[in-house]
Short mmCIF file of C-alpha atoms in Angstrom, two decimals:
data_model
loop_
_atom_site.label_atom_id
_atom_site.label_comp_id
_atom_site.label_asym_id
_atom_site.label_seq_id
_atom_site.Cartn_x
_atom_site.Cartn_y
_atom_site.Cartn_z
CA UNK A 1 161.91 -8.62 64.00
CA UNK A 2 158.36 -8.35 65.62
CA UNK A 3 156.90 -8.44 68.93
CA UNK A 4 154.53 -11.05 70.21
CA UNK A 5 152.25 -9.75 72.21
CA UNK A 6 150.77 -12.93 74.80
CA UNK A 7 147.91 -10.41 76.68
CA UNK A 8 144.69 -11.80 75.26
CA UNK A 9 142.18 -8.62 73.76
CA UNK A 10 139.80 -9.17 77.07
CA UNK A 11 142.68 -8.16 79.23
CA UNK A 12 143.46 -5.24 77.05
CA UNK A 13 140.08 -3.80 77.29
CA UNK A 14 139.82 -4.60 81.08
CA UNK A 15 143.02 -2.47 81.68
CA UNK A 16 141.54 0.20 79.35
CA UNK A 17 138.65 0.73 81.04
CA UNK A 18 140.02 0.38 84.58
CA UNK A 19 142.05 3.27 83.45
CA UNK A 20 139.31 5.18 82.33
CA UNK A 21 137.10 4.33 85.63
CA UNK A 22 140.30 5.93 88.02
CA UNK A 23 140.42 8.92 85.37
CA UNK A 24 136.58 9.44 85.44
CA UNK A 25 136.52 9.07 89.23
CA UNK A 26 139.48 11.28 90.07
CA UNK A 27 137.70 14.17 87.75
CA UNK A 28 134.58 13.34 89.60
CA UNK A 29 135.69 13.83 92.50
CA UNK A 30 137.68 16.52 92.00
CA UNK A 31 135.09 18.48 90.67
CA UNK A 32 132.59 17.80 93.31
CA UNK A 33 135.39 18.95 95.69
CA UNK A 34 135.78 22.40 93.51
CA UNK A 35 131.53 22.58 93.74
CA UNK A 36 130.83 21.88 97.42
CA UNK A 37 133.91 24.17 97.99
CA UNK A 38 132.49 27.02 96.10
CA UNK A 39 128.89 26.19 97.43
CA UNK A 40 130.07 26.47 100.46
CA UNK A 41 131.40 29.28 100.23
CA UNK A 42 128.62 31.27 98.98
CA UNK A 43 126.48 29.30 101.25
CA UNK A 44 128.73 30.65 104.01
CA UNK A 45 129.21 34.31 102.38
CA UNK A 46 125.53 34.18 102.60
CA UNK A 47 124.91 33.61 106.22
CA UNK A 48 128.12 35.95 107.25
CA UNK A 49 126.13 38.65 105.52
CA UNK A 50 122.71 37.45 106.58
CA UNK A 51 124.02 37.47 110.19
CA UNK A 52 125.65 40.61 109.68
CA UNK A 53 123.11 42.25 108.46
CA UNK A 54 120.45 41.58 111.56
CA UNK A 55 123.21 42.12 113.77
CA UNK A 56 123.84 45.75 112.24
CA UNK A 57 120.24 46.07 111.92
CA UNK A 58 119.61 45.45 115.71
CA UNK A 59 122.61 48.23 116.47
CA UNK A 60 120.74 50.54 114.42
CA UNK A 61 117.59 50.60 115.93
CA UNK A 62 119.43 50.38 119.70
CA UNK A 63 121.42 53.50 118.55
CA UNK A 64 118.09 55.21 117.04
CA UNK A 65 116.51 54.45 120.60
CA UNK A 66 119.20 55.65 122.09
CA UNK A 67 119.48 59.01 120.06
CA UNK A 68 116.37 59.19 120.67
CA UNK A 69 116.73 60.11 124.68
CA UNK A 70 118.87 62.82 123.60
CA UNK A 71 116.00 64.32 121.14
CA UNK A 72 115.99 67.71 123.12
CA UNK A 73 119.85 68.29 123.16
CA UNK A 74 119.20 67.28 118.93
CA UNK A 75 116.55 70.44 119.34
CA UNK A 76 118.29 73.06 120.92
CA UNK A 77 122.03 72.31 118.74
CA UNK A 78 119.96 72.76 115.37
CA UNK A 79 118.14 75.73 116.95
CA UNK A 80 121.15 77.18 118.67
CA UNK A 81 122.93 76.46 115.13
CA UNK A 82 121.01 78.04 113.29
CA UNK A 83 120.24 80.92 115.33
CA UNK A 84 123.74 81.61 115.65
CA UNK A 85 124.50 81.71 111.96
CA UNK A 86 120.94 84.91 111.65
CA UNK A 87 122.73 86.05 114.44
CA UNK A 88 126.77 86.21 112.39
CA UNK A 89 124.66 87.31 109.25
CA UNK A 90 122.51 90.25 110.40
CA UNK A 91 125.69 91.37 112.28
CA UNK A 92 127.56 91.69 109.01
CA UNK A 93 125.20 92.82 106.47
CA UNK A 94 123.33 95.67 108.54
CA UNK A 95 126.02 98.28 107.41
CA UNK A 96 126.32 100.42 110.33
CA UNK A 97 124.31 103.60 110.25
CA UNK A 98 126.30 104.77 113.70
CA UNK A 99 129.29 104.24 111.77
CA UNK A 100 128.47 106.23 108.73
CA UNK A 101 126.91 109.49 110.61
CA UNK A 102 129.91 109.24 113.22
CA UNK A 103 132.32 109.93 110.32
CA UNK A 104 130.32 112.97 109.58
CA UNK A 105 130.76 114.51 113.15
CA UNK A 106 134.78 114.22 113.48
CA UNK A 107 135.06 117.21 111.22
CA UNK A 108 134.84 119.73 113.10
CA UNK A 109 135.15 122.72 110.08
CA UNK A 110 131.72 122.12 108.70
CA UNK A 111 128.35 121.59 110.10
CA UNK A 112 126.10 119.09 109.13
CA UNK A 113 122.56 120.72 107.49
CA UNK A 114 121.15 117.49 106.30
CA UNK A 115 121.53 114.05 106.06
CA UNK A 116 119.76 111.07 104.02
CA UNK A 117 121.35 107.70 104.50
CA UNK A 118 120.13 104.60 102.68
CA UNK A 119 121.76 101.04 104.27
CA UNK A 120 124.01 100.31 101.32
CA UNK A 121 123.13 103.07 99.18
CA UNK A 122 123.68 106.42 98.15
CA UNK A 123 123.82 109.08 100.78
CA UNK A 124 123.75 112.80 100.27
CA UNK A 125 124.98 115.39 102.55
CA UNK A 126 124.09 119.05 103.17
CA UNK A 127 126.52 120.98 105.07
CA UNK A 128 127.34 124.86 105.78
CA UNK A 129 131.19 126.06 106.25
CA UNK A 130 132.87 129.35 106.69
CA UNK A 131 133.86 129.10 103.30
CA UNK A 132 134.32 126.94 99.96
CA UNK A 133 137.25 125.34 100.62
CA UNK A 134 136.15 123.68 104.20
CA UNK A 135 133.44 122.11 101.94
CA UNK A 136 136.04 120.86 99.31
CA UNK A 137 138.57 120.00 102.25
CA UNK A 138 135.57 118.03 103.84
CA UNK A 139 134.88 116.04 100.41
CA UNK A 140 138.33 115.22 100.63
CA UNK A 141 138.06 113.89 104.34
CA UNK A 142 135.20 111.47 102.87
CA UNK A 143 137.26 110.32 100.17
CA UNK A 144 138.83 108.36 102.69
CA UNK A 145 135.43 106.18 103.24
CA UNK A 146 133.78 105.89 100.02
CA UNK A 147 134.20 105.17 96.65
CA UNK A 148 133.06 108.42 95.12
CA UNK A 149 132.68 111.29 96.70
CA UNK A 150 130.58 114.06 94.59
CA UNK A 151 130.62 117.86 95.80
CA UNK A 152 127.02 118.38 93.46
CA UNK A 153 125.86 122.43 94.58
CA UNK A 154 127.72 125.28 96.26
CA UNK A 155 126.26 128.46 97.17
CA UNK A 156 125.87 130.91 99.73
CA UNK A 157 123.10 132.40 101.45
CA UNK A 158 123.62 135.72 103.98
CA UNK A 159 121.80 133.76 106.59
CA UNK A 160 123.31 130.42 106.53
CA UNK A 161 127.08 130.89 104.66
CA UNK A 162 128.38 128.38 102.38
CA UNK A 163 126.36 125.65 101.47
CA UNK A 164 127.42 122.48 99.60
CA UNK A 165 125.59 119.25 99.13
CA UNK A 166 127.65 115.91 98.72
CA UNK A 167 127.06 112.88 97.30
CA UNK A 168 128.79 109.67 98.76
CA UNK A 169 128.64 106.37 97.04
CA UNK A 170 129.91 103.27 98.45
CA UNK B 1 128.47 0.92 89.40
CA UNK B 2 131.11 3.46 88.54
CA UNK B 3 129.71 4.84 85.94
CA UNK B 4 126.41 6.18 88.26
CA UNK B 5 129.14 8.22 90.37
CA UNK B 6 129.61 11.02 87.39
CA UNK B 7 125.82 10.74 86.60
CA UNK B 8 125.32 11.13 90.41
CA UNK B 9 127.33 14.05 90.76
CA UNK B 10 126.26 15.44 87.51
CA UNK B 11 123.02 15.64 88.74
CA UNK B 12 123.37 16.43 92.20
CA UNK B 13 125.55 19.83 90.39
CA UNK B 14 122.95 20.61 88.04
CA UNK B 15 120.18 20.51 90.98
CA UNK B 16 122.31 22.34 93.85
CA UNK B 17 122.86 24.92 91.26
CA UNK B 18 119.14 25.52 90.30
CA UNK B 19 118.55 25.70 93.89
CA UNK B 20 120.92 28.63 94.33
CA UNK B 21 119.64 30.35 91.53
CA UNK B 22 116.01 29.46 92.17
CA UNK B 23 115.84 30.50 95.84
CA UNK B 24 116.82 34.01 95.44
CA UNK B 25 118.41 34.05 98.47
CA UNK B 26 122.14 33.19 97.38
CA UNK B 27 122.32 33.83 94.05
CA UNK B 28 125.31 36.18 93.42
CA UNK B 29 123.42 38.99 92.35
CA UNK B 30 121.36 38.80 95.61
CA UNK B 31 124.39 38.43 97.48
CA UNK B 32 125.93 41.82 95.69
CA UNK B 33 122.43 43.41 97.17
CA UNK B 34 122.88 42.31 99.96
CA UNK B 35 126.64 43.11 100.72
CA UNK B 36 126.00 46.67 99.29
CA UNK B 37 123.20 46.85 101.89
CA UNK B 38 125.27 45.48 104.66
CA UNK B 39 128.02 48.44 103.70
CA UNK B 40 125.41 50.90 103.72
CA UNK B 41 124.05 49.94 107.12
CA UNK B 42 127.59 49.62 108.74
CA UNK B 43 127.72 52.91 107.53
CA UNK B 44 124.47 54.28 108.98
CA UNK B 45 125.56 52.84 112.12
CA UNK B 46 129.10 54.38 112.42
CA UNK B 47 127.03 58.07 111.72
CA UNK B 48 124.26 57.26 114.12
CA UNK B 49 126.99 55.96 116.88
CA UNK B 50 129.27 59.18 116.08
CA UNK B 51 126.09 61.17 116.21
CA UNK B 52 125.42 59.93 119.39
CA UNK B 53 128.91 60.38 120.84
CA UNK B 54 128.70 63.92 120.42
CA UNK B 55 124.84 64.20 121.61
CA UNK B 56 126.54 62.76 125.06
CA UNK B 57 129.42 65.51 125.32
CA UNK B 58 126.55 68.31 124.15
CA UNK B 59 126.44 70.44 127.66
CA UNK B 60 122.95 70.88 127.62
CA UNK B 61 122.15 73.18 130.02
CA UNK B 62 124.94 75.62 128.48
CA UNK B 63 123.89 75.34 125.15
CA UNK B 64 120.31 76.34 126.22
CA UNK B 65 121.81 79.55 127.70
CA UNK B 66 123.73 80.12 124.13
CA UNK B 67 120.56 79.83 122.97
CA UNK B 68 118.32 82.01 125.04
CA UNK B 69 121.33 84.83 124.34
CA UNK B 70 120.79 84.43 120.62
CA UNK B 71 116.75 84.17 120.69
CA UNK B 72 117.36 87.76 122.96
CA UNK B 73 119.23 88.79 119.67
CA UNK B 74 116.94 87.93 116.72
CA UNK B 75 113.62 86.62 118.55
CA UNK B 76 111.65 83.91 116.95
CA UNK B 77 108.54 86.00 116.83
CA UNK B 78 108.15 90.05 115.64
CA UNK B 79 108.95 91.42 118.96
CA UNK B 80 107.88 95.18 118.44
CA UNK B 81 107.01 96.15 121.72
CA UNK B 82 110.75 95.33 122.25
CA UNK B 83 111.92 97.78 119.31
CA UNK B 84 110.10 100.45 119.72
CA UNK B 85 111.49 100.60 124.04
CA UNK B 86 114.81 100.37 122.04
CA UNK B 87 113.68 103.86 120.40
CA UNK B 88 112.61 105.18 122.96
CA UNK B 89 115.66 103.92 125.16
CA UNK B 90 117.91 105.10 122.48
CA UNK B 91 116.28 108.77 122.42
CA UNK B 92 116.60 109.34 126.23
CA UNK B 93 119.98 108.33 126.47
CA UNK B 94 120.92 111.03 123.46
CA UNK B 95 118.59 113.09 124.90
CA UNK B 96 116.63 113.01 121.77
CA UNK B 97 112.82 112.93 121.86
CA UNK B 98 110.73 110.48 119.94
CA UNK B 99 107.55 111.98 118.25
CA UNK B 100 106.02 109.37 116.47
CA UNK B 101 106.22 106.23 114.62
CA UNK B 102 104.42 103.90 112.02
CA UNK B 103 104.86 100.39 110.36
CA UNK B 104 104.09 97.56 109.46
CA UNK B 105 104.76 94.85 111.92
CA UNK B 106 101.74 92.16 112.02
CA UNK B 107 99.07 92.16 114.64
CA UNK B 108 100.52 93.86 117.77
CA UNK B 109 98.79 97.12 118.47
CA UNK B 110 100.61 99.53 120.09
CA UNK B 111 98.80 101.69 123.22
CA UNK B 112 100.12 105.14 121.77
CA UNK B 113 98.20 107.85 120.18
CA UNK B 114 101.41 108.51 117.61
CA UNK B 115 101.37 105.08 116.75
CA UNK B 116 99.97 103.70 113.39
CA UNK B 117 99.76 100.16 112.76
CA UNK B 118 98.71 98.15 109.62
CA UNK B 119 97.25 95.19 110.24
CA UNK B 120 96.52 94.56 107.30
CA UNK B 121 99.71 93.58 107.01
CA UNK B 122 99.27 90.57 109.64
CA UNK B 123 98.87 88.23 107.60
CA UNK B 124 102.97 88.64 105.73
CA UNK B 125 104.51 85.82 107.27
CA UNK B 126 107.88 87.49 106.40
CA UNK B 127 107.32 90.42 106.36
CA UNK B 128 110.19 92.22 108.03
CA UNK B 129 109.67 94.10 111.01
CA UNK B 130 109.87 97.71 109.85
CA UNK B 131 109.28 100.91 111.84
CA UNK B 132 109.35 104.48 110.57
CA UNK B 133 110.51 106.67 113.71
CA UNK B 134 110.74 110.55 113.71
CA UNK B 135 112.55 112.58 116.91
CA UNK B 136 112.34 115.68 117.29
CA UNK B 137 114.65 118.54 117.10
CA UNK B 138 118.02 116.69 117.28
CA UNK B 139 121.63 118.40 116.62
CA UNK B 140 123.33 115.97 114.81
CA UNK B 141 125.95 114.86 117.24
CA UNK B 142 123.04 113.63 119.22
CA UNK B 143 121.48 111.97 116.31
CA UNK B 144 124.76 109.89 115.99
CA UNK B 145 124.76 108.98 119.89
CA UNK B 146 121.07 108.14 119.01
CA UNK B 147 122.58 105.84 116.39
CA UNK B 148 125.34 104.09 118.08
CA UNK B 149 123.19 103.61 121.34
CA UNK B 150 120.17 101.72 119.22
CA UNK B 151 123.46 99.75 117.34
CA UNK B 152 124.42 98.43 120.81
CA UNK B 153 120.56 97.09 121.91
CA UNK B 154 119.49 93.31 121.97
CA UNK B 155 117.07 92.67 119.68
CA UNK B 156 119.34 93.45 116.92
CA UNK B 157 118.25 96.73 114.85
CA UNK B 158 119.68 97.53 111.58
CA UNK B 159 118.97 101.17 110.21
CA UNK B 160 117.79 101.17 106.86
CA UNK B 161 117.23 104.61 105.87
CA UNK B 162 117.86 108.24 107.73
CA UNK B 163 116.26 111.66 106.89
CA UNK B 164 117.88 114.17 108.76
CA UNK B 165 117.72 117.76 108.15
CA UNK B 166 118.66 120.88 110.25
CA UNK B 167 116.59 123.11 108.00
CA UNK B 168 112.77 124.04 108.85
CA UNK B 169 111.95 122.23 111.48
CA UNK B 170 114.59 120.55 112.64
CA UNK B 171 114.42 116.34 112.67
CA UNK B 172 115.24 113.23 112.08
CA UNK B 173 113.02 110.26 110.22
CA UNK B 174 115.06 106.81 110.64
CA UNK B 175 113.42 103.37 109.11
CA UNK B 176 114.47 100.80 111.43
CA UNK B 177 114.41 97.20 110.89
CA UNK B 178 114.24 94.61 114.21
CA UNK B 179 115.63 91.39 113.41
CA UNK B 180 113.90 88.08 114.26
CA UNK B 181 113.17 84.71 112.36
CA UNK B 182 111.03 81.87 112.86
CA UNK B 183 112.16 78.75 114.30
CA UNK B 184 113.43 77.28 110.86
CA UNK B 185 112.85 72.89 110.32
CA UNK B 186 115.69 70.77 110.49
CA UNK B 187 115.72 67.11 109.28
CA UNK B 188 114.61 64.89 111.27
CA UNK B 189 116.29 61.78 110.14
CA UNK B 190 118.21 60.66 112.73
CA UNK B 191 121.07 59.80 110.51
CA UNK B 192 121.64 63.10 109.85
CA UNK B 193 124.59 64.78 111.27
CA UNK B 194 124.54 67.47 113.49
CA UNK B 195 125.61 70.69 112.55
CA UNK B 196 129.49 71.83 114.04
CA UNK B 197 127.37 74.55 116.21
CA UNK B 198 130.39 75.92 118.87
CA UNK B 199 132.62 77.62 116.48
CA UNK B 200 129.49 79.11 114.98
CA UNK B 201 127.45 79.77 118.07
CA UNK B 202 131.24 81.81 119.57
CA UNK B 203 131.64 83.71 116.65
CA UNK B 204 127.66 85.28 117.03
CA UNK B 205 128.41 85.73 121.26
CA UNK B 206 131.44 87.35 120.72
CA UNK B 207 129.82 89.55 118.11
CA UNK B 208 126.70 90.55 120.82
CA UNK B 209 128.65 90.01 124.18
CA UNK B 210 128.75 94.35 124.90
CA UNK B 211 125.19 95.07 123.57
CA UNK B 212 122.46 95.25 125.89
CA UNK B 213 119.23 93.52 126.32
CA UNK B 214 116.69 95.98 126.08
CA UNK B 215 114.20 93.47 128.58
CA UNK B 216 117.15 93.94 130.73
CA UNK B 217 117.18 97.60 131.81
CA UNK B 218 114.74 99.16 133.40
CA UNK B 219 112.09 101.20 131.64
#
């Protein structure tokens, strides 16, 4: 059994393309809605940033001009700073000669002849005793303080005793 | 009529985007720029306004004393006058007698007949500030009181090099180096931070707060 269909063609077409006019117009508009959304928002990204960035702008200079007032305090830190840190490192690195000929004197069983002290360097001592081993017990002592201690020369002299001469390396 | 509204909008896309691209001003590389600028600023900003918060706590006045203490330390010019009334301050108190001494410290003449200066060194910029000093006749304990007292004086000293000997005649040659330093540049963005100065600037008065300052005592 068939259908009759009574619609007449012209109808058909009229409905078709009504259809097609809400489906066209719905995409339309839905698009233009997706566009002027996105527009707008780069449109307004673009004047948040814009405005942001001549607002920052105008801090910055305000806070330049205003660091600028304190310009002399700015002097004397960096100055103060940095004179502070010659001050630390001369302090530490001048290797105290007072120290080193101070060490010398607190033995009591020798006496000191000669003396040549480099900052951070070799020194060599010349000193007299009563005898040999005050020399050796004085290398000893310096033992203590440096690194290596080297007894180089002994002798003896009628006017003068023993003599030794020491090397002490750091 | 309908069929102008896609045609309509069509267009009106195609020409609103050209616009965005053309103008430079939005397009979304721009607008990456542009952000990365605006971080960069907001980040110049924060250092400048931290910067300035700790300009406004600075105690000015105190600092400047910190300072003057440390310029009496290491002096921004080669203060010889100062070193050699250290040697000579230093002698007297060990009861040791200066004789003579020679270097090379710039353009400063000293009024003494034992005193030799080249000048022709003047022109060494950085040239440290060297002295050759001989005393006469010391016993060595006196030589080491010598020692310590010029270790405790303001300018700073550092002894670089001792020839003593008891044998002959009896003395003691010491090369002695005063400590100074020009005023060294800083930058002078104003960005740039400021350096964490009180720790440091404590540490160097506590290291010089029992020497003396040789302009201090009396000659």
């Amino acid at each position: 059994m068939s259908e009759i269909n009574f619609v007449s063609k012209d109808q058909v077409n009229l409905l078709k393309v009504v259809k097609i006019r809400k489906r066209v117009m719905g995409l339309t508009t839905l698009v233009l809605v997706i566009y002027v959304v996105l527009v707008s928002g780069i449109l307004g990204w673009w004047w948040y940033t814009s405005s942001k960035e001549k607002r920052l702008s105008s801090e910055t200079n305000e806070a330049i001009k205003l660091i600028g007032q304190y310009s002399e305090s700015e002097v004397v830190v960096q100055r103060v700073s940095a004179r502070a840190k010659l001050v630390s490192d001369f302090v530490a690195n001048r290797n105290s000669a007072a120290s080193a000929s101070a060490i010398l004197l607190e033995n009591q069983d020798i006496q000191i002849l000669s003396w040549d002290y480099v900052s951070a360097g070799e020194m060599r001592i010349g000193v007299t005793a009563g005898n040999p081993t005050l020399i050796k017990g004085f290398a000893t002592y310096l033992e203590k303080f440096y690194n290596k201690v080297q007894l180089g020369e002994l002798s003896w002299s009628p006017t003068q005793g023993w003599i030794g001469k020491l090397v002490c390396k750091t | 009529m309908w069929v102008l509204y896609p045609v309509v909008a069509a267009v009106f896309m195609v020409l609103g985007i050209q616009y965005l691209i053309s103008s430079g001003r939005t397009s979304i590389s721009t607008l990456a720029v542009q952000q990365k600028e605006v971080d960069a600023e907001e980040n110049r900003l924060a250092e400048l306004n931290n910067k300035l918060e700790i300009l406004k706590r600075i105690d000015s006045e105190k600092t400047k004393l910190d300072l003057a203490k440390l310029v009496t330390a290491v002096p921004q010019s080669r203060t010889v006058w100062l070193l050699i009334r250290e040697l000579n301050e230093a002698g007297i108190r060990a009861n040791i007698q200066l004789i003579g001494y020679k270097g090379t410290v710039g353009e400063v003449i000293e009024a003494s007949e034992s005193a030799t200066v080249a000048t022709e060194s003047a022109v060494l910029d950085d040239a440290p500030l060297s002295l050759m000093v001989e005393y006469e006749s010391p016993t060595f304990a006196e030589l080491v009181q010598g020692l310590t007292e010029l270790e405790k004086m303001l300018p700073l000293v550092k002894v670089a090099g001792v020839n003593y000997t008891l044998e002959g005649i009896p003395n003691a040659k010491i090369v002695v180096e005063g400590a100074w330093a020009p005023w060294s540049s800083f930058d002078r963005d104003p960005a740039s931070p400021l350096p964490e100065h009180e720790n440091e600037v404590n540490r160097a008065l506590s290291k010089i707060k029992d020497m003396e300052d040789i302009t201090l005592i009396q000659e």
